[in-house]
CSV table of C-alpha atoms and ligand atoms in Angstrom, one decimal:
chain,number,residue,atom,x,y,z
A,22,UNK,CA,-3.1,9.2,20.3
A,23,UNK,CA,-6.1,6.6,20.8
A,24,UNK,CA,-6.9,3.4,18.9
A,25,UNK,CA,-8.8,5.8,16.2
A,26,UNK,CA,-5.7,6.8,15.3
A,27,UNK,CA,-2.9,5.8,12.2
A,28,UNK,CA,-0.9,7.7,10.4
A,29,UNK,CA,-1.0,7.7,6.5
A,30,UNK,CA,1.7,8.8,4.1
A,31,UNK,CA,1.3,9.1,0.3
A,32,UNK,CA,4.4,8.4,-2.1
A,33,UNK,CA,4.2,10.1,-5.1
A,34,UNK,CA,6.0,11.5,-8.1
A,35,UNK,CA,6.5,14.3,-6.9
A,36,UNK,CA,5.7,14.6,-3.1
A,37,UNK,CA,5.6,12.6,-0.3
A,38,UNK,CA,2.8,13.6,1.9
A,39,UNK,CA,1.6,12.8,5.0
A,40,UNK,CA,-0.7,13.0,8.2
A,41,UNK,CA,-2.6,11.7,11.0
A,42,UNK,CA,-6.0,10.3,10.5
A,43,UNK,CA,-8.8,10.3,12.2
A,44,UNK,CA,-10.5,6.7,11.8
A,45,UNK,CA,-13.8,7.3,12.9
A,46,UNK,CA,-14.5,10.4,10.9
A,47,UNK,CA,-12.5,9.1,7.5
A,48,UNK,CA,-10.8,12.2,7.4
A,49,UNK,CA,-7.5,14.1,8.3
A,50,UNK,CA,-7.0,14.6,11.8
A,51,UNK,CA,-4.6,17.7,10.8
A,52,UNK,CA,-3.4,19.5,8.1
A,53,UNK,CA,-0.9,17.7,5.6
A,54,UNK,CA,2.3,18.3,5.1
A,55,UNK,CA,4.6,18.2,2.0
A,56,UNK,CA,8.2,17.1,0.6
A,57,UNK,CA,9.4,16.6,-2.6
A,58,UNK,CA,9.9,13.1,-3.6
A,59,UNK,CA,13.9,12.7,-3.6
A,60,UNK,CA,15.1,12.3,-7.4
A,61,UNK,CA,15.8,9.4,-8.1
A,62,UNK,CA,13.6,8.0,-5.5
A,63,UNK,CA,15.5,4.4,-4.6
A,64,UNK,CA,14.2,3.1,-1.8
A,65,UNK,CA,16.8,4.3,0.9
A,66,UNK,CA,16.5,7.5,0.1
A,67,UNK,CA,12.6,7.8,0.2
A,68,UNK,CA,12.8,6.1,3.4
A,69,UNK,CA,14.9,8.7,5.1
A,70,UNK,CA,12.4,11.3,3.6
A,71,UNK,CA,9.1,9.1,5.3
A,72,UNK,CA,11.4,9.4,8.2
A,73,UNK,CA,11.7,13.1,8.2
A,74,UNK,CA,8.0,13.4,7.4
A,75,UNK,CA,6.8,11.2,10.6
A,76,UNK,CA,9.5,12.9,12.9
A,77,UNK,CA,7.8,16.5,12.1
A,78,UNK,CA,4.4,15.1,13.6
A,79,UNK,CA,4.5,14.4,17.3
A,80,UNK,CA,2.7,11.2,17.2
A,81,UNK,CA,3.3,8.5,19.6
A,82,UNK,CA,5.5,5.9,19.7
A,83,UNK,CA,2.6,3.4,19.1
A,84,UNK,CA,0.7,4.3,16.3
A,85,UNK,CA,1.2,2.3,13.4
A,86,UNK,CA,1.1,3.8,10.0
A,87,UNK,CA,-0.1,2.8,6.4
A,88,UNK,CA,1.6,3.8,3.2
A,89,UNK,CA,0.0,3.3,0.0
A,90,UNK,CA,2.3,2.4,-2.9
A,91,UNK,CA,2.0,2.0,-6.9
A,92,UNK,CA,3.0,-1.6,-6.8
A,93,UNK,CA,2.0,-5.2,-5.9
A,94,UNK,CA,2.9,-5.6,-2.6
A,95,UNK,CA,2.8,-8.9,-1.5
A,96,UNK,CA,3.8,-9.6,2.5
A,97,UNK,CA,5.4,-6.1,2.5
A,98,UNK,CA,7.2,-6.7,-0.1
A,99,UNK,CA,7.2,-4.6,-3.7
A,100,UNK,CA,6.8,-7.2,-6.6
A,101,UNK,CA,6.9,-4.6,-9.3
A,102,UNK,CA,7.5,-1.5,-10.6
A,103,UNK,CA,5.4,-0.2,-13.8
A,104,UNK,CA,5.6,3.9,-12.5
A,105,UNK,CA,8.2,3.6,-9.9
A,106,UNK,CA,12.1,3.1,-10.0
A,107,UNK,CA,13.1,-0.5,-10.5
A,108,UNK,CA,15.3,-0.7,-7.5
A,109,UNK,CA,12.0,-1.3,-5.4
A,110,UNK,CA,11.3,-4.6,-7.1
A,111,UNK,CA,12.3,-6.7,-4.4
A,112,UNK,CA,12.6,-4.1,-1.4
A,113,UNK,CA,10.7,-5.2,2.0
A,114,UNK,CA,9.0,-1.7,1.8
A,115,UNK,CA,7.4,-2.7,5.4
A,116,UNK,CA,10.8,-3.8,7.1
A,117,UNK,CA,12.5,-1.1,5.7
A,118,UNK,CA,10.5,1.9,6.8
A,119,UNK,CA,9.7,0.0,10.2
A,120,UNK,CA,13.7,-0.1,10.9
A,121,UNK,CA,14.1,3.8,9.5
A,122,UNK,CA,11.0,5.2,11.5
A,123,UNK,CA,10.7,3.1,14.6
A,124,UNK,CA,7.1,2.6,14.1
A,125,UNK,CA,4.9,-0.2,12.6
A,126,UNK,CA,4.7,0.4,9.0
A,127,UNK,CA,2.5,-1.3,6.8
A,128,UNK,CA,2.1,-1.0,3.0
A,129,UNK,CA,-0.3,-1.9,0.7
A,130,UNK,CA,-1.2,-1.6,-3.2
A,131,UNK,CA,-2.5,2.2,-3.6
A,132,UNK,CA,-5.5,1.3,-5.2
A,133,UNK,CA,-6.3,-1.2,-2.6
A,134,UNK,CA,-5.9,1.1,-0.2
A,135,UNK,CA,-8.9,4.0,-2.2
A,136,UNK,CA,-10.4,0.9,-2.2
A,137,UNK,CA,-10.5,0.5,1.4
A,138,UNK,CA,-11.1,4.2,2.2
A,139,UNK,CA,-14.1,4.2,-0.3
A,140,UNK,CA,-15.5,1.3,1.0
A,141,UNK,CA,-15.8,2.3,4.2
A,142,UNK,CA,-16.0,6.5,4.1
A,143,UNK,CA,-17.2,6.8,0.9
A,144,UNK,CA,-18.7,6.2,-2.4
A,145,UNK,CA,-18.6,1.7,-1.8
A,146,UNK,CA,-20.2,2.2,2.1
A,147,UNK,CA,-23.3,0.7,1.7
A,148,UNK,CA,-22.0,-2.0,-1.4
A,149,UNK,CA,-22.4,-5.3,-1.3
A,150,UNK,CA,-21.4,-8.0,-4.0
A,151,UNK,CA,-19.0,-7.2,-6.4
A,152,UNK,CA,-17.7,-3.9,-6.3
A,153,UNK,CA,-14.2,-2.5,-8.3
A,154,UNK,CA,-12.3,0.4,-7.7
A,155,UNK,CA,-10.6,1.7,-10.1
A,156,UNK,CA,-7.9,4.9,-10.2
A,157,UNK,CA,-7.2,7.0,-13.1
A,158,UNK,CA,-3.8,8.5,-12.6
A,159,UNK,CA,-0.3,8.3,-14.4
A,160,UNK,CA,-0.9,4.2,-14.2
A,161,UNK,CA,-4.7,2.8,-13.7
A,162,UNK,CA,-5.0,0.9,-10.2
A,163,UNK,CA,-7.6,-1.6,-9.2
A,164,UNK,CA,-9.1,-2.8,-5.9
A,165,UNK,CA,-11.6,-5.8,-6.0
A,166,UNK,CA,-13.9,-6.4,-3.3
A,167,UNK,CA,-16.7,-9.4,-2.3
A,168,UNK,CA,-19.1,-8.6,-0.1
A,169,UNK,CA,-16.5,-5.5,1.1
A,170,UNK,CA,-13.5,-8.3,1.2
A,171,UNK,CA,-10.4,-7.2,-1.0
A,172,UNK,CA,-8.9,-9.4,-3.1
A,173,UNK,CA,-5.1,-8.1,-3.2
A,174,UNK,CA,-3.1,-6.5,-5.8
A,175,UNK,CA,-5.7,-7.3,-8.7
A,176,UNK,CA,-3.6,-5.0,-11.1
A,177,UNK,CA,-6.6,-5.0,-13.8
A,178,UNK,CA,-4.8,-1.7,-15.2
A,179,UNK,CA,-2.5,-4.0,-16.8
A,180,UNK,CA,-5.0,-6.5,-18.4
A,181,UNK,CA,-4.1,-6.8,-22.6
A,182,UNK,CA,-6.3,-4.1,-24.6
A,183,UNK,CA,-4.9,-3.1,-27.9
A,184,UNK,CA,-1.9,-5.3,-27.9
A,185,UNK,CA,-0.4,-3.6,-24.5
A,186,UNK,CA,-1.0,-3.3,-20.9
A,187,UNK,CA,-4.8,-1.2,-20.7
A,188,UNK,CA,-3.0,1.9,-18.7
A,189,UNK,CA,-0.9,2.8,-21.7
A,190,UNK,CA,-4.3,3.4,-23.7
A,191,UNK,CA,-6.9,4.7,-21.6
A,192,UNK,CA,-4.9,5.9,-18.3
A,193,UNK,CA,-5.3,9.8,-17.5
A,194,UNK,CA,-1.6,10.2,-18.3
A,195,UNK,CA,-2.7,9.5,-21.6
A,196,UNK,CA,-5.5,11.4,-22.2
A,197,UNK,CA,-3.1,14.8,-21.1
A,198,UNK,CA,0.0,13.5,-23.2
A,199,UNK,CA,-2.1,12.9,-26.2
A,200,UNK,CA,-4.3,16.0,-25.6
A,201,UNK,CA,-7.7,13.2,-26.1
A,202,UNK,CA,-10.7,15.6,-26.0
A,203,UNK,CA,-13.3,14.1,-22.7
A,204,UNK,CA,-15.4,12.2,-25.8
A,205,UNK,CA,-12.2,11.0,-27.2
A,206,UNK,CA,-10.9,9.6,-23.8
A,207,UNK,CA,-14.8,8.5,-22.8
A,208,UNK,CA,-14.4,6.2,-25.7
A,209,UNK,CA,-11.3,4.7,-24.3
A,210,UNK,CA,-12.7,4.3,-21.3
A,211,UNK,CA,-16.0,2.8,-22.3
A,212,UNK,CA,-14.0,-0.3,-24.1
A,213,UNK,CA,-11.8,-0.8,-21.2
A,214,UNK,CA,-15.0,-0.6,-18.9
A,215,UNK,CA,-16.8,-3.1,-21.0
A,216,UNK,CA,-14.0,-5.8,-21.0
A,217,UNK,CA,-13.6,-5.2,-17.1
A,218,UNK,CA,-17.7,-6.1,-17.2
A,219,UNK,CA,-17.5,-8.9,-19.5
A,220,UNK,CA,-14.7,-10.2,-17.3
A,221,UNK,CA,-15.9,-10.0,-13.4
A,222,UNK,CA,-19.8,-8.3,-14.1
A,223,UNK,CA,-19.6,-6.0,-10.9
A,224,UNK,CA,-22.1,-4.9,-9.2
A,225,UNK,CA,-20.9,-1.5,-8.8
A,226,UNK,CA,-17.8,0.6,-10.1
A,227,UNK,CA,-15.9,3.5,-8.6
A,228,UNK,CA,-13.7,5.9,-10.3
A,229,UNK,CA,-10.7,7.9,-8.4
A,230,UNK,CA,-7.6,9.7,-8.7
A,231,UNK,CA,-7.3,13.3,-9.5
A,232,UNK,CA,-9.5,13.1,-12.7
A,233,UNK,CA,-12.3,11.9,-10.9
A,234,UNK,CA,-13.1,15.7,-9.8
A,235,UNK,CA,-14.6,16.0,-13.4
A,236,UNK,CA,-16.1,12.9,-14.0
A,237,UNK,CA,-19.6,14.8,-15.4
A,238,UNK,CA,-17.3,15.6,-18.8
A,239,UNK,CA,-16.8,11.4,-19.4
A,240,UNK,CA,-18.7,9.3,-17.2
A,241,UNK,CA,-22.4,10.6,-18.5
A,242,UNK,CA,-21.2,9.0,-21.5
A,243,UNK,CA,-20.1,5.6,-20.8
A,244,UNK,CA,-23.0,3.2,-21.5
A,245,UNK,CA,-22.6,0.2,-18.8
A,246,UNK,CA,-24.5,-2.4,-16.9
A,247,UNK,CA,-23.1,-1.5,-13.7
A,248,UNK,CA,-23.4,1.7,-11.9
A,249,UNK,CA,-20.1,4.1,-12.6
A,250,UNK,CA,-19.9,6.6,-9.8
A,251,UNK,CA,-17.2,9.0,-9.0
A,252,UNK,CA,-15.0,8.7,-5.9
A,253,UNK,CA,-15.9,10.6,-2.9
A,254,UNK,CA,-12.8,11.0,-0.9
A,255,UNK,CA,-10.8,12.1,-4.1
A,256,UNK,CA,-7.0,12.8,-2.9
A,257,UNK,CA,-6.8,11.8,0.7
A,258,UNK,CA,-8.2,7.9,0.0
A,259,UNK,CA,-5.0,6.5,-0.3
A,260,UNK,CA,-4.0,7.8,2.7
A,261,UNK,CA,-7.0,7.1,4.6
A,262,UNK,CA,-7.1,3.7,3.4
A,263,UNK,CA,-3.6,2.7,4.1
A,264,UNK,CA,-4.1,4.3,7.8
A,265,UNK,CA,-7.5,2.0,7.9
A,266,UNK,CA,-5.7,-1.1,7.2
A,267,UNK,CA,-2.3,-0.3,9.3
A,268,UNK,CA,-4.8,0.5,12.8
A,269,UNK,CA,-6.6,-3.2,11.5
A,270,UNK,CA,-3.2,-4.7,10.7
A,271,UNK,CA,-1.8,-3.3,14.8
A,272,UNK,CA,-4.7,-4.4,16.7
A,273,UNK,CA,-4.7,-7.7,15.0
A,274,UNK,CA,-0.7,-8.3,15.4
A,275,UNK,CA,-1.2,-7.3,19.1
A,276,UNK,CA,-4.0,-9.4,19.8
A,277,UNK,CA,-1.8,-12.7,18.2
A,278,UNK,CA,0.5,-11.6,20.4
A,279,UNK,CA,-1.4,-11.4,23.5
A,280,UNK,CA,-4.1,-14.4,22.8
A,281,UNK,CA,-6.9,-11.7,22.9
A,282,UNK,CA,-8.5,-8.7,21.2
A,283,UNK,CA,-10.6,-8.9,18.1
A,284,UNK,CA,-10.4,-11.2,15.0
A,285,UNK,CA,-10.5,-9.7,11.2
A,286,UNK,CA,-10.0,-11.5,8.1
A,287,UNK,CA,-8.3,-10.5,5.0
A,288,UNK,CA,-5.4,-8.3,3.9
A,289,UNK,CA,-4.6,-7.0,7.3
A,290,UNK,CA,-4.8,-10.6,9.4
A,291,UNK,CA,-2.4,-11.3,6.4
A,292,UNK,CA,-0.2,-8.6,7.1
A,293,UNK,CA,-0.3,-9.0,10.9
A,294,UNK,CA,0.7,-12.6,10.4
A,295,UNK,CA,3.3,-11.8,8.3
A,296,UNK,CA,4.9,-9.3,10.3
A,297,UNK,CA,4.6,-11.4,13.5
A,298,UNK,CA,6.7,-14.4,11.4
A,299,UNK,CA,9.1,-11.7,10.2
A,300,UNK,CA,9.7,-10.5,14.2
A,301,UNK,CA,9.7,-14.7,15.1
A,302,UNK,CA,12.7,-14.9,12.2
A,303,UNK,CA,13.9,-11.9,13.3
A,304,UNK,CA,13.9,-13.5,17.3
A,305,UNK,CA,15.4,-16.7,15.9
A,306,UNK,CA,18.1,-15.4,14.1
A,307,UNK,CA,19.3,-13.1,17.6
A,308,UNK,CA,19.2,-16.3,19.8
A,309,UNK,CA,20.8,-18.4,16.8
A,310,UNK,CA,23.8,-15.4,17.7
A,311,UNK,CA,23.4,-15.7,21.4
A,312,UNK,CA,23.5,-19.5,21.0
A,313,UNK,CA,26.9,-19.3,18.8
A,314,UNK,CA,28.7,-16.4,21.1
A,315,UNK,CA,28.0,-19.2,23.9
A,316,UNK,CA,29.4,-22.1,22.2
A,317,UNK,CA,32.5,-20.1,21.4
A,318,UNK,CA,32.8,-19.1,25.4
A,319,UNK,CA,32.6,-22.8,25.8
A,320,UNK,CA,34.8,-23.6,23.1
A,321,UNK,CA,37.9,-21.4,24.5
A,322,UNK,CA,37.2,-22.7,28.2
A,323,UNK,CA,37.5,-25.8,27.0
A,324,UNK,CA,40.5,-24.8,25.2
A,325,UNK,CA,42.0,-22.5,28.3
A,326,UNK,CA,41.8,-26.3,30.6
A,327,UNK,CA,42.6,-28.6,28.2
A,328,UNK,CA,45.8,-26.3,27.6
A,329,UNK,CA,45.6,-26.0,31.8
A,330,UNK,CA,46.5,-29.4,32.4
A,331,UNK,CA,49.0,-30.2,29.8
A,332,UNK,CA,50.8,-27.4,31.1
A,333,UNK,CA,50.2,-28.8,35.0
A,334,UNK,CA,51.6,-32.3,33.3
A,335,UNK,CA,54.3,-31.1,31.7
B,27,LIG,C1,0.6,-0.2,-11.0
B,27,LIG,C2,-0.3,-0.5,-9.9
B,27,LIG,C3,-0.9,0.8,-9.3
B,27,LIG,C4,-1.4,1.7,-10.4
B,27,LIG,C5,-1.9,3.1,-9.8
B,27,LIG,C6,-0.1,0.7,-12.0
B,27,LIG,O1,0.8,1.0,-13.0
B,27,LIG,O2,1.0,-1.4,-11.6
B,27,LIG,O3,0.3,-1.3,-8.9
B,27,LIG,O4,-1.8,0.5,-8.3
B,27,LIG,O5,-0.5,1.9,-11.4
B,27,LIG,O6,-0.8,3.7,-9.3
């Protein structure tokens, strides 16, 4: 597969799902495919499923690939856990589906990565300033870019309305579990919307997940400064996004590593910097090993002569 190539894998509640994309058209190269999420879905056991899933595509041993995740992921790392199982609050999500899969894995927020897929297939393309994504789904994820650069894990689903986290009033999960009528939910929305304005004024805002396929019953009515326009690449963002950012986060780790290639800023020069210190660790620690196996070889010769001559003495 050539350089326009990443793989992209979704983990959901439900299914894991996965495929090659193309990164010059912003689409799937192939068809999808499909496996429930493993119940309960701990980390070791969704990384043998992601391992399963990448082992039924023939893709090459090269090609890196993205995975979007409901969490703040902070140098591979999954910070927290609001819709997942707490287990992963900790868990080097990178390192540990790099080991399982044998390729380059790279993980990132899953509204950061819509984000990234919007901004560059879709409905943020031609954006400049201040633009947030936002995702309507069982939790609310945000992606915040400048002048197209994201600002990381922004989590604005969780700023304070009503005395709780924002998500647990206005999310889409909420509108179905308390059956909220579109005007009911619009209403929601349009206070949350208005805080996010007073707080960061952007210049434009997206709105994605599933419920974004219907957003002429509630966006018409929201009453904002900013333009509020529906997401164009609906389901497949995520995993376009992530793929976007794991093909930026390869070339850049490659070039580091060979002087040349080049140069991006933002999240994926952070994640390619990050994953060549983990490898340097990773180096140290094997010729720290090597280093200690020799000094016990030396240790014992030493011991062997020592013990040699007393005998030869004796
Ligand atoms: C999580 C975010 C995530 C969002 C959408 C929130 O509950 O805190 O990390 O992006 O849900 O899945």
């Amino acid at each position: 597969m050539s350089s326009t190539t990443a793989f992209g894998i979704d983990i959901g509640g439900s299914g894991i799902k996965g495929a090659p994309v193309d990164l010059k058209a912003g689409e799937l190269a192939t068809d999808r495919l499909r496996i429930p999420t493993p119940q309960p879905s701990t980390p070791d056991a969704v990384a043998e499923t992601v391992r399963e899933l990448i082992e039924s595509f023939d893709i090459a041993a090269g090609v890196p690939v993205g995975v979007p995740f409901p969490a703040v992921i902070q140098h591979g790392v999954a910070k927290t856990a609001a819709n997942v199982d707490h287990s992963w609050i900790g868990t080097d999500v990178d390192a540990l589906f790099t080991e399982r899969t044998g390729h380059d894995v790279f993980v990132v927020n899953d509204a950061d990565a819509a984000g990234i897929a919007e901004m560059e297939f879709g409905a943020g393309r031609d954006a400049k300033g201040v633009v947030l994504m936002t995702t309507l789904g069982t939790g609310v994820g945000t992606a915040l870019f400048v002048d197209g650069h994201l600002v990381p894990n922004t989590e604005l689903g969780h700023i304070p309305l009503h005395g709780d986290s924002a998500e647990k009033y206005m999310a889409e999960s909420v509108r179905e579990r308390e059956e909220l009528d579109w005007s009911q939910w619009a209403e929601r929305l349009q206070e949350y919307y208005s805080l996010i304005e007073f707080l960061f004024n952007p210049d434009l805002i997206i709105v994605g997940g599933g419920v974004s396929k219907h957003h002429k019953k509630y966006l018409p009515e929201l009453d904002l400064r900013a333009p509020i326009v529906p997401a164009e690449l609906r389901n497949e963002a995520g995993i376009i996004g992530a793929a976007v950012l794991a093909r930026h986060a390869e070339d850049e780790t490659r070039a580091a590593a060979g002087g040349n290639g080049r140069k991006k800023s933002g999240l994926a020069a952070d994640k390619a910097q990050a994953k060549l210190e983990k490898s340097a660790k990773k180096g140290d620690k094997k010729a720290d090993k090597k280093a200690r196996k020799n000094d016990k070889k030396a240790e014992k010769k030493t011991e062997k002569n020592s013990a040699k001559k007393s005998t030869s003495k004796d």
